Each structure stands twice: as structure tokens, then as C-alpha cells.
XYZ file of C-alpha atoms in Angstrom:
533
model
C -32.048 -11.242 107.188
C -33.344 -14.390 105.495
C -32.109 -17.867 105.554
C -31.094 -19.366 102.292
C -30.916 -23.235 101.802
C -28.707 -24.179 98.987
C -28.219 -27.601 97.415
C -24.696 -27.890 96.098
C -23.496 -30.912 94.050
C -25.935 -33.293 95.749
C -24.911 -32.202 99.244
C -27.275 -30.212 101.557
C -25.726 -27.263 103.118
C -27.455 -24.750 105.207
C -25.558 -21.381 104.936
C -26.523 -18.010 106.393
C -25.826 -15.169 104.055
C -26.181 -11.648 104.604
C -26.594 -10.722 100.875
C -27.889 -12.773 98.014
C -24.787 -11.848 96.007
C -22.663 -13.998 98.438
C -25.054 -16.846 98.266
C -24.537 -16.945 94.488
C -20.819 -16.600 94.821
C -20.671 -19.471 97.458
C -22.662 -21.735 95.016
C -20.296 -21.243 92.237
C -17.122 -21.738 94.194
C -18.539 -24.637 96.214
C -19.550 -26.495 92.940
C -16.034 -26.310 91.751
C -14.475 -27.506 94.883
C -16.888 -30.211 95.697
C -15.412 -33.616 95.719
C -18.560 -35.613 94.895
C -18.122 -34.904 91.172
C -21.649 -33.607 90.548
C -22.654 -30.162 89.511
C -25.697 -28.432 91.056
C -28.739 -27.670 88.670
C -27.936 -23.830 88.810
C -24.232 -24.309 87.787
C -25.036 -26.957 85.082
C -27.624 -24.619 83.504
C -25.167 -21.620 83.701
C -22.285 -23.329 82.269
C -24.245 -25.257 79.602
C -25.643 -22.021 78.274
C -22.233 -20.276 78.111
C -20.367 -23.089 76.465
C -19.488 -22.900 72.902
C -20.554 -26.549 72.193
C -24.037 -27.330 72.852
C -24.721 -29.533 75.993
C -28.054 -31.308 76.115
C -29.719 -34.262 77.940
C -30.365 -37.354 75.841
C -34.123 -36.950 76.188
C -33.798 -33.548 74.347
C -31.977 -34.922 71.298
C -34.013 -34.253 68.250
C -34.880 -36.937 65.708
C -33.081 -34.862 62.924
C -29.834 -35.533 64.616
C -30.028 -39.178 63.603
C -31.242 -38.399 60.056
C -28.750 -38.888 57.113
C -27.117 -35.630 56.027
C -26.999 -34.920 52.258
C -24.129 -32.788 51.237
C -23.880 -33.791 47.502
C -23.610 -30.903 45.009
C -26.022 -29.776 42.387
C -27.142 -32.717 40.333
C -27.879 -30.576 37.264
C -24.363 -28.949 37.242
C -22.633 -32.337 37.890
C -24.682 -34.134 35.217
C -23.750 -31.464 32.644
C -20.034 -31.920 33.456
C -20.344 -35.613 33.255
C -22.150 -35.616 30.003
C -19.799 -33.168 28.422
C -16.669 -35.147 29.510
C -18.148 -38.223 28.145
C -18.940 -36.709 24.713
C -15.771 -34.621 24.302
C -13.176 -36.113 26.400
C -9.854 -34.411 26.927
C -11.229 -31.152 25.374
C -13.803 -30.836 28.125
C -11.244 -31.683 30.762
C -9.086 -28.750 29.602
C -11.860 -26.341 29.705
C -13.120 -27.504 33.195
C -9.528 -27.377 34.449
C -9.312 -23.708 33.504
C -12.788 -22.907 34.829
C -12.675 -24.766 38.192
C -8.929 -25.148 38.909
C -7.532 -22.193 37.179
C -5.236 -24.213 34.888
C -5.527 -25.153 31.273
C -3.164 -27.887 30.146
C -2.974 -29.983 26.925
C -2.089 -33.237 28.628
C -2.782 -34.635 32.056
C -0.483 -37.632 32.742
C 2.362 -36.683 35.071
C 5.680 -38.187 34.225
C 6.615 -41.198 36.415
C 10.015 -39.627 36.820
C 8.276 -36.636 38.509
C 6.800 -38.970 41.115
C 10.185 -40.402 41.912
C 11.784 -36.940 42.125
C 8.983 -35.696 44.444
C 9.649 -38.720 46.753
C 13.344 -38.169 46.677
C 12.782 -34.411 47.533
C 10.591 -35.347 50.445
C 13.063 -37.939 51.846
C 15.850 -35.366 51.551
C 13.953 -32.314 53.005
C 11.514 -33.964 55.459
C 12.738 -37.498 56.247
C 10.354 -37.762 59.096
C 7.272 -37.323 56.931
C 8.716 -39.592 54.326
C 9.309 -42.387 56.962
C 5.892 -41.815 58.378
C 4.356 -42.386 54.868
C 6.431 -45.471 54.378
C 5.280 -46.808 57.820
C 1.724 -45.962 57.147
C 1.857 -47.814 53.795
C 3.505 -50.842 55.348
C 0.788 -51.150 58.124
C -1.925 -50.551 55.668
C -0.606 -53.186 53.239
C -0.276 -55.804 55.988
C -3.835 -55.077 57.172
C -5.206 -55.304 53.707
C -3.450 -58.576 52.937
C -4.854 -59.926 56.214
C -8.283 -58.967 55.074
C -7.777 -60.646 51.794
C -7.251 -63.899 53.517
C -10.918 -63.946 54.426
C -11.882 -64.044 50.921
C -11.153 -67.487 49.418
C -11.820 -69.624 46.483
C -13.582 -72.929 47.060
C -15.613 -75.582 45.232
C -17.944 -77.839 47.031
C -19.949 -80.897 45.927
C -23.493 -80.164 47.079
C -24.962 -83.143 45.481
C -23.255 -86.064 43.781
C -21.843 -84.833 40.584
C -23.067 -81.259 41.134
C -20.222 -78.829 42.165
C -20.585 -75.185 43.085
C -17.885 -72.761 43.832
C -16.677 -69.299 44.532
C -13.771 -67.315 43.093
C -12.304 -64.085 44.207
C -11.198 -61.973 41.221
C -9.598 -58.386 41.488
C -10.798 -55.719 39.094
C -8.451 -54.947 36.274
C -8.260 -51.209 36.649
C -9.025 -48.958 39.718
C -9.571 -45.303 39.746
C -8.403 -43.484 42.846
C -9.405 -39.760 43.603
C -7.256 -37.765 46.072
C -8.470 -34.294 47.055
C -6.134 -31.451 47.296
C -8.133 -28.546 48.623
C -7.165 -26.450 51.792
C -5.243 -29.584 53.084
C -3.946 -32.022 50.382
C -4.784 -35.318 51.838
C -1.542 -37.158 51.385
C -2.661 -40.051 53.775
C -5.569 -40.644 51.293
C -3.074 -41.889 48.819
C -2.048 -44.636 51.130
C -5.718 -45.474 52.185
C -6.892 -45.619 48.606
C -4.068 -47.194 46.706
C -2.752 -49.762 49.258
C -5.762 -52.012 49.447
C -5.968 -52.014 45.529
C -2.364 -53.065 45.530
C -3.177 -55.882 48.089
C -6.113 -57.029 46.166
C -3.997 -57.540 43.120
C -5.299 -54.849 40.813
C -3.293 -54.718 37.672
C -3.365 -50.878 36.916
C -4.203 -48.020 39.344
C -5.241 -44.616 37.984
C -4.878 -41.744 40.353
C -6.549 -38.365 39.639
C -5.832 -35.159 41.772
C -6.258 -31.592 41.211
C -3.507 -29.829 39.179
C -0.781 -27.577 40.460
C 1.922 -25.343 38.792
C 4.985 -27.127 37.939
C 8.272 -25.792 39.546
C 9.723 -25.427 35.933
C 6.984 -23.124 35.097
C 7.705 -21.058 38.183
C 11.371 -20.660 37.296
C 10.641 -19.969 33.732
C 7.994 -17.294 34.556
C 10.564 -15.794 36.968
C 13.198 -15.757 34.337
C 15.288 -18.747 35.538
C 16.358 -21.899 33.848
C 14.204 -24.945 33.588
C 15.162 -28.079 35.255
C 13.014 -30.191 33.033
C 13.847 -33.920 32.803
C 14.174 -35.012 29.272
C 12.420 -38.198 29.955
C 9.241 -36.230 30.788
C 9.521 -33.918 27.625
C 6.544 -35.816 25.944
C 4.259 -34.525 28.625
C 5.058 -30.860 27.838
C 1.863 -28.717 27.360
C 0.903 -25.041 27.073
C -0.510 -24.028 30.419
C -2.288 -20.826 31.510
C -2.742 -20.210 35.040
C -5.893 -17.931 35.538
C -7.692 -19.088 38.647
C -7.164 -20.659 42.148
C -4.666 -23.341 41.253
C -2.453 -23.812 44.273
C 1.328 -23.574 43.628
C 4.209 -24.909 45.532
C 5.848 -21.738 46.260
C 5.268 -17.927 46.819
C 6.661 -17.208 43.358
C 4.223 -19.573 41.714
C 1.281 -18.056 43.674
C 2.360 -14.598 42.355
C 2.545 -16.154 38.876
C -0.919 -17.521 39.173
C -2.399 -14.273 40.616
C -0.840 -12.266 37.753
C -2.321 -14.844 35.249
C 0.872 -15.011 33.272
C 1.046 -17.608 30.434
C 3.810 -20.238 30.612
C 4.806 -23.331 28.821
C 5.082 -26.268 31.137
C 3.978 -29.765 32.156
C 1.013 -31.261 34.193
C 1.726 -31.440 37.845
C 0.180 -31.861 41.241
C 0.825 -31.343 44.929
C 4.319 -32.678 45.486
C 3.391 -34.598 48.786
C 0.757 -36.379 46.831
C 3.032 -37.245 44.037
C 5.603 -38.658 46.584
C 3.010 -40.629 48.421
C 1.811 -42.116 45.019
C 5.496 -43.131 44.219
C 5.910 -44.630 47.734
C 2.645 -46.750 47.163
C 3.593 -47.877 43.738
C 1.217 -45.818 41.731
C 2.525 -44.969 38.334
C -0.388 -43.395 36.446
C -1.155 -40.034 38.051
C -3.295 -37.533 36.172
C -3.596 -33.710 37.089
C -7.271 -33.519 37.015
C -9.714 -32.688 39.702
C -13.237 -32.366 40.629
C -16.454 -33.916 38.990
C -14.527 -33.911 35.672
C -11.918 -36.344 37.119
C -14.683 -38.711 38.184
C -16.216 -38.509 34.768
C -12.778 -39.399 33.071
C -12.237 -42.328 35.140
C -15.843 -43.488 34.676
C -16.156 -43.066 30.861
C -12.578 -42.812 29.710
C -11.191 -40.067 27.480
C -8.506 -39.927 24.715
C -5.734 -40.248 27.365
C -7.394 -41.282 30.616
C -8.586 -45.013 30.526
C -12.002 -46.018 31.864
C -11.833 -47.752 35.273
C -13.882 -50.626 36.681
C -14.221 -49.023 40.180
C -13.531 -45.530 41.673
C -12.705 -44.844 45.121
C -11.788 -41.865 47.365
C -13.354 -38.777 49.107
C -13.910 -35.477 47.764
C -16.038 -32.325 48.100
C -19.791 -32.325 47.373
C -19.346 -32.241 43.585
C -17.016 -35.262 43.610
C -19.639 -37.068 45.873
C -22.527 -36.233 43.504
C -20.404 -37.291 40.446
C -19.695 -40.664 42.033
C -23.336 -41.061 42.791
C -24.279 -40.398 39.229
C -21.678 -42.802 37.546
C -22.521 -45.627 39.910
C -23.617 -48.492 37.640
C -21.317 -47.586 34.895
C -18.486 -48.161 37.425
C -18.446 -49.471 40.968
C -17.832 -47.055 43.759
C -16.649 -47.378 47.429
C -19.365 -45.146 48.912
C -20.872 -41.556 48.890
C -18.701 -39.821 51.646
C -19.903 -36.659 53.462
C -18.150 -34.449 56.116
C -16.406 -36.407 58.874
C -17.982 -37.552 62.089
C -16.845 -38.634 65.529
C -19.032 -39.928 68.451
C -17.166 -40.425 71.698
C -18.659 -42.460 74.599
C -16.754 -41.592 77.757
C -16.644 -42.539 81.394
C -15.291 -40.555 84.358
C -11.891 -41.921 83.876
C -11.494 -40.056 80.569
C -9.147 -37.169 80.241
C -10.949 -34.025 79.294
C -8.003 -32.692 77.289
C -7.709 -35.836 75.330
C -11.409 -35.887 74.524
C -11.470 -32.260 73.452
C -8.405 -32.809 71.143
C -10.309 -35.842 69.519
C -13.312 -33.766 68.961
C -11.388 -30.881 67.436
C -9.332 -33.150 65.301
C -12.526 -33.907 63.321
C -13.930 -30.342 63.653
C -10.864 -28.884 61.809
C -11.703 -30.852 58.704
C -14.802 -29.020 57.659
C -17.387 -26.565 59.082
C -20.076 -29.327 58.563
C -17.950 -31.863 60.566
C -19.953 -33.330 63.385
C -18.036 -33.909 66.752
C -20.138 -35.577 69.480
C -19.545 -36.725 72.985
C -21.932 -38.787 75.120
C -21.403 -39.348 78.742
C -23.301 -39.850 82.033
C -20.773 -37.484 83.853
C -21.963 -33.912 83.809
C -18.794 -32.562 85.334
C -16.733 -34.315 82.721
C -19.030 -32.688 80.004
C -18.287 -29.167 81.591
C -14.582 -29.812 81.736
C -14.516 -30.990 77.975
C -16.424 -27.850 76.986
C -14.014 -25.683 78.717
C -11.005 -27.593 77.331
C -12.292 -27.222 73.797
C -12.336 -23.515 74.043
C -8.844 -23.518 75.564
C -7.448 -25.666 72.843
C -9.294 -23.749 70.065
C -7.387 -20.526 71.106
C -4.127 -22.142 70.098
C -5.306 -23.971 66.975
C -4.181 -22.676 63.474
C -7.335 -24.158 62.092
C -9.489 -22.326 64.658
C -11.887 -20.697 62.199
C -13.076 -23.970 60.556
C -13.013 -26.005 63.937
C -14.942 -23.332 65.861
C -17.633 -23.294 63.271
C -17.919 -26.989 63.283
C -18.093 -26.973 67.125
C -20.771 -24.332 67.251
C -23.010 -25.490 64.518
C -22.633 -29.229 64.376
C -20.881 -30.274 67.755
C -22.740 -31.394 70.956
C -22.222 -33.079 74.241
C -25.076 -35.495 75.186
C -25.665 -36.127 78.940
C -26.930 -39.745 79.087
C -28.574 -41.732 81.914
C -26.283 -44.656 81.293
C -23.613 -46.083 79.082
C -26.241 -48.479 77.640
C -28.184 -45.373 76.511
C -25.129 -43.849 74.976
C -24.772 -47.110 72.925
C -28.257 -46.880 71.844
C -27.756 -43.341 70.572
C -24.491 -44.363 68.758
C -26.362 -47.176 67.052
C -29.063 -44.768 65.886
C -26.474 -42.329 64.720
C -24.231 -44.920 62.945
C -21.079 -42.604 63.028
C -18.039 -42.724 60.911
C -15.821 -43.063 63.912
C -16.926 -44.340 67.235
C -14.607 -44.014 70.391
C -15.059 -45.619 73.643
C -13.004 -43.560 75.962
C -13.515 -45.887 78.821
C -11.489 -47.745 81.325
C -10.808 -51.412 80.704
C -13.246 -53.577 82.416
C -16.706 -55.281 82.222
C -18.520 -52.112 81.597
C -16.482 -51.283 78.452
C -16.662 -54.790 77.204
C -20.353 -54.671 77.501
C -20.521 -51.471 75.382
C -18.308 -53.023 72.832
C -20.828 -55.849 72.494
C -23.782 -53.540 72.272
C -22.567 -51.004 69.479
C -22.780 -52.302 66.003
C -23.251 -49.373 63.729
C -19.996 -47.522 62.928
C -17.275 -47.188 60.387
C -14.408 -47.920 62.668
C -14.328 -48.587 66.474
C -11.688 -47.331 68.701
C -11.519 -49.005 72.078
C -9.885 -47.488 75.111
C -8.239 -44.128 76.030
C -5.035 -44.774 73.957
C -6.790 -45.813 70.773
C -7.123 -42.279 69.454
C -9.095 -41.912 66.131
C -6.275 -39.889 64.554
C -4.127 -43.109 64.708
C -6.717 -44.699 62.489
C -6.519 -41.613 60.147
C -2.832 -42.096 59.525
C -0.816 -45.137 60.780
C -2.543 -48.152 62.403
C -3.366 -50.177 59.439
C -7.102 -49.315 59.403
C -8.506 -47.383 56.388
C -9.674 -43.908 57.100
C -12.194 -43.874 54.080
C -15.296 -44.647 55.944
C -19.064 -44.397 55.783
C -20.675 -41.148 56.882
C -24.186 -39.684 57.378
C -25.729 -42.827 58.731
C -24.483 -45.207 55.989
C -22.581 -47.317 58.493
C -25.997 -48.918 59.089
C -25.442 -50.845 55.850
C -21.880 -50.735 54.846
C -18.296 -50.714 56.073
C -15.353 -48.592 54.961
C -13.017 -48.804 52.016
C -11.137 -52.032 52.162
C -9.573 -54.699 49.960
C -13.147 -55.915 49.425
C -13.899 -52.857 47.256
C -11.467 -54.099 44.586
C -12.471 -57.702 44.584
C -15.377 -59.469 42.761
C -16.909 -62.561 44.350
C -18.155 -64.667 41.553
C -19.583 -68.204 41.515
C -19.058 -71.314 39.355
C -21.040 -74.393 38.506
C -19.835 -77.775 37.220
C -21.953 -80.855 36.688
C -21.076 -84.440 35.627
C -22.865 -86.441 33.128
C -25.608 -88.770 34.434
C -24.806 -87.807 37.979
C -27.768 -87.950 40.570
C -27.104 -84.238 41.260
C -27.501 -83.185 37.638
C -30.596 -85.084 37.242
C -32.253 -83.562 40.572
C -31.132 -80.135 39.591
C -32.358 -80.408 35.946
C -35.724 -81.833 37.031
C -36.330 -79.115 39.639
C -35.309 -76.381 37.173
C -37.712 -77.707 34.541
C -40.642 -77.791 36.972
C -39.772 -74.080 38.051
C -39.485 -73.002 34.531
C -42.866 -74.471 33.660
C -44.321 -72.680 36.825
C -42.944 -69.230 35.631
C -44.173 -69.780 32.040
C -40.606 -69.904 30.697
C -40.736 -72.798 28.244
C -37.233 -72.212 26.966
C -35.874 -72.528 30.350
C -37.627 -75.776 31.068
C -36.638 -77.186 27.802
C -32.932 -76.295 28.367
C -33.099 -78.141 31.626
C -34.923 -81.244 30.284
C -32.493 -81.703 27.428
C -29.850 -82.496 30.030
C -31.956 -85.216 31.422
C -32.158 -87.143 28.061
């Protein structure tokens, strides 16, 4: 027999075992029962290798983890769509609607009465969701109005008789894009339209992918139409041939059978309801890169906008990138990200839930946890798999966890903050107990879209109903920009006023004339000297 010395969880225990099998069994059981909160090296390696989510030491994090991730679509395809819509307008939109969304309509503007009807239906059939949207809008509006207060007009006399000033002016027309793919993002209506309203934008244009109108479903099924006469001017011939998403099983069957029906432009009813709640009147049933083109260049029926905001798929992102300069944009947004710094007081179930909340968005979503506590890391990894088993969105979330997720074991919270600053995540959570340690990390982190402080500040609250905007920078762009806000709809312009014969005018004109001479710009110098005569 041989004596085996086993180091378990930092505690030295001399245990005599008859068989090596019992030694291993003892080590595994003892690690789970140890009250010191540290895993032995053997168990850490075994559990890390078996976990669905990658667990690694901070020293092993590769440089590519911090590099920007490019998820924009084919530039050639997107440019072709943009050029075509710019040249042919509505005709191009109809063709791309049939090709990409499976619907060909002659007109795109959804009657304002349809928006009101959708809101009334939502309030009648799902009052809780209706009230939640109203609450979300109210908080977002209050926050955006508070943000606007930080942008003020002023005029200051820098020198006697020389007045410089600043004016804050809202854009005239804002374009808003709201995706409606696997999960129509109803909350995005609130997050994009509300700050525009707070900024004082005169006209908001909202584009969202088309859906089959309820009247078309009834008509195709042989029922009577419930069309509102006030919306009759928007009637169009519609052919459903592709992957358009309808609001009922009957409509889905109609779509799959590719039946031709006469109807009106329509969109996801929840998005229409949210648009009405937020005061948006101009909603167009146009999706994808073609919608960005329409809002950038204008068509026969969709007006050109001054700025375009809102998330979308890789083709929408590529289109926004291409039209920047013709119009302003908020940002180029990629798949969502969350980076959580957690201490030992954090609840593993809460951490797992927050990671999965981002993972279920997209297979490319990136959920990350950083903690010095190895045992917490193992518990979170196990909790992720436990919660995944019950998640309706398991397929997407699991792919995200396996390919993009990771748990990083750091040497300290300061190291975790350093990693977060290098990563510049969209969402940064500090799942830490209140105290000096947490406050220190708050002061150290500076690259993020939004910061969520404490165990109760769940990122999902910022997604929906906490006043914050959920349209945030991704792929490292939080290093140089913030998220969508009232600022995106405001222009900061400057003014100059000078009084005749004032000392300030004379000094400014003299300096300007000398600098014009120095640059070889004689007309500049002359224009300045004439003011001195």
C-alpha cells in the first residue's frame, strides 16, 4: 500500500487510501464540501474542460479577444441595392421587398389609423405589455429631456465687442429603423423614437419590414374585409411569395402557398402599437438595406432624412456605413455584448441569467464574466447549463455560449477592470457588493456603452424600462463613442457677432489678416483688413 498526499482546496490533508479510485473520489467530494471556497488544481482543470462555456486565466486571454469584430454584410451587394434605390426609388423598393421580404406592395406608408388600431388591440388583449411600453416610453422621455438640459445655447463676449456663441438645433427629419426578424424589437421603437421626440425633431420616419395585413388574411381565406375607409388610399396589390412573417397561422399558410391578394402595407402589430404610443405617425413597411437607402436618398413616397438611427442585421449595418456622409448615423452596431465583473457575493443564478439574456440574441453575441473567484466561475458555468435546459431560445443561446462566451479568472478586480477597458463592451455590469472595492472599480472603468452598478442593476432593465437607451456601441467602439441619445438628433452650431470699431474686432481682424498672409491666402487677408478700415 502506498500513502497518497492530496492537496484539496488549499488545505493539506494526509489520507490513506487502499485504492487510487477512492483517492480520486475523495478529492472530488472534498472539493465540493470544502468551506474555504477554493478549488484544487485537479478539480479546476477537470470542471473547466467539461464546462460548456470556456473558462480561462486572464494571462491566457488572446489579443484577438480585444480586437473589433466586423459583422457588416457584403459591400458590393449593399452598394448595388443603395445605387438602385437611389436611381429608381419606389420601383426598386418593390422589387427588393419581393426578393428579400417575400412581399411586393405598390405603396409603403401604413395608415395612421392602423397604428392606433394596433395600440387599441394591444391594450385590449395584453394590457400588461401595453402598460409596460407606456412606462418604458415615459422613463425614456424623462431621461432624454434631462440629457437635453446639458446642451444649452449661450453667447459670450470673449473680447470687447467680439461675441461668440453656441446654438443647439434639432434636425428636421429623423429616420428610425426597427428590425423585425426572429424577435420583432418592440422596445427599439421606444429607444429610437423617444430621444428624437425629446430633441424636438419635427418629423420622424420609421421603417420596418413588411407583414401581411389582417384584411389580406381574411380575404384570402374567403372572409370579409375589415378595412377602414380612412386607409383606403393606401391599398395596393400584394403578392406574398417568400418569408414574410404574418400575424396568424392563416396568414402563414397564405404566404407559404404564395397566393396573390389585394391589400395594404402592414408591419408587425406590436411595432405599430409602439409607434403609436411614442407618437410616430409616418411608418413605412420597408426593411433591410433598401430601407436605409430610402431614408438616406428619398424616393417618390419616402422622404430623405437628415439622420438615420437604429439597429439591424449585417446588411443594414453595412448600408448605414455606406450612406454616412449623405446622412448622419448613430453608429455601426454589431452583435450584442455583456462583460460582467463579479465578486464572491454575486449570485451564480443571476450571473448566468444575465449572460444568457445576451446570448439568446444572436449566435455571435458575446457574454463574458471576469472574476477572481474560481469557485464562483464553476458555479456560474454549471448554472448556465441548468438554465439553458429550460430556455425556449436554447439553440441560439447555446451556440453563443459555446463559440463566443467565456469566463476569465483574474488575479484581482483591478485586472478585471483593465480587461474591460481593453474590451470596451456594450454592457458592463459590476456584480459586486456595495463598498470601497466596488467604488474603486467604478472609478477605474471608462470604456463601455452603459454601466450597471450592483447586483440589482440588471442589464435587462436597461434594455427595457429604466430610462437608459439600449442602442449602444459594440465591437470596441465604446472606446470613442457613447450610445444613442438625444445628442444624435441635435446639431451644435456656433455663432459670431462683432461690433463696429470695437477693440475685439480690430484685434481679430489684424490676427486673421496676418494668418491669411502666412498661408498665402490673399483674399482671406483682404477680407479681414477691409473690416479694419
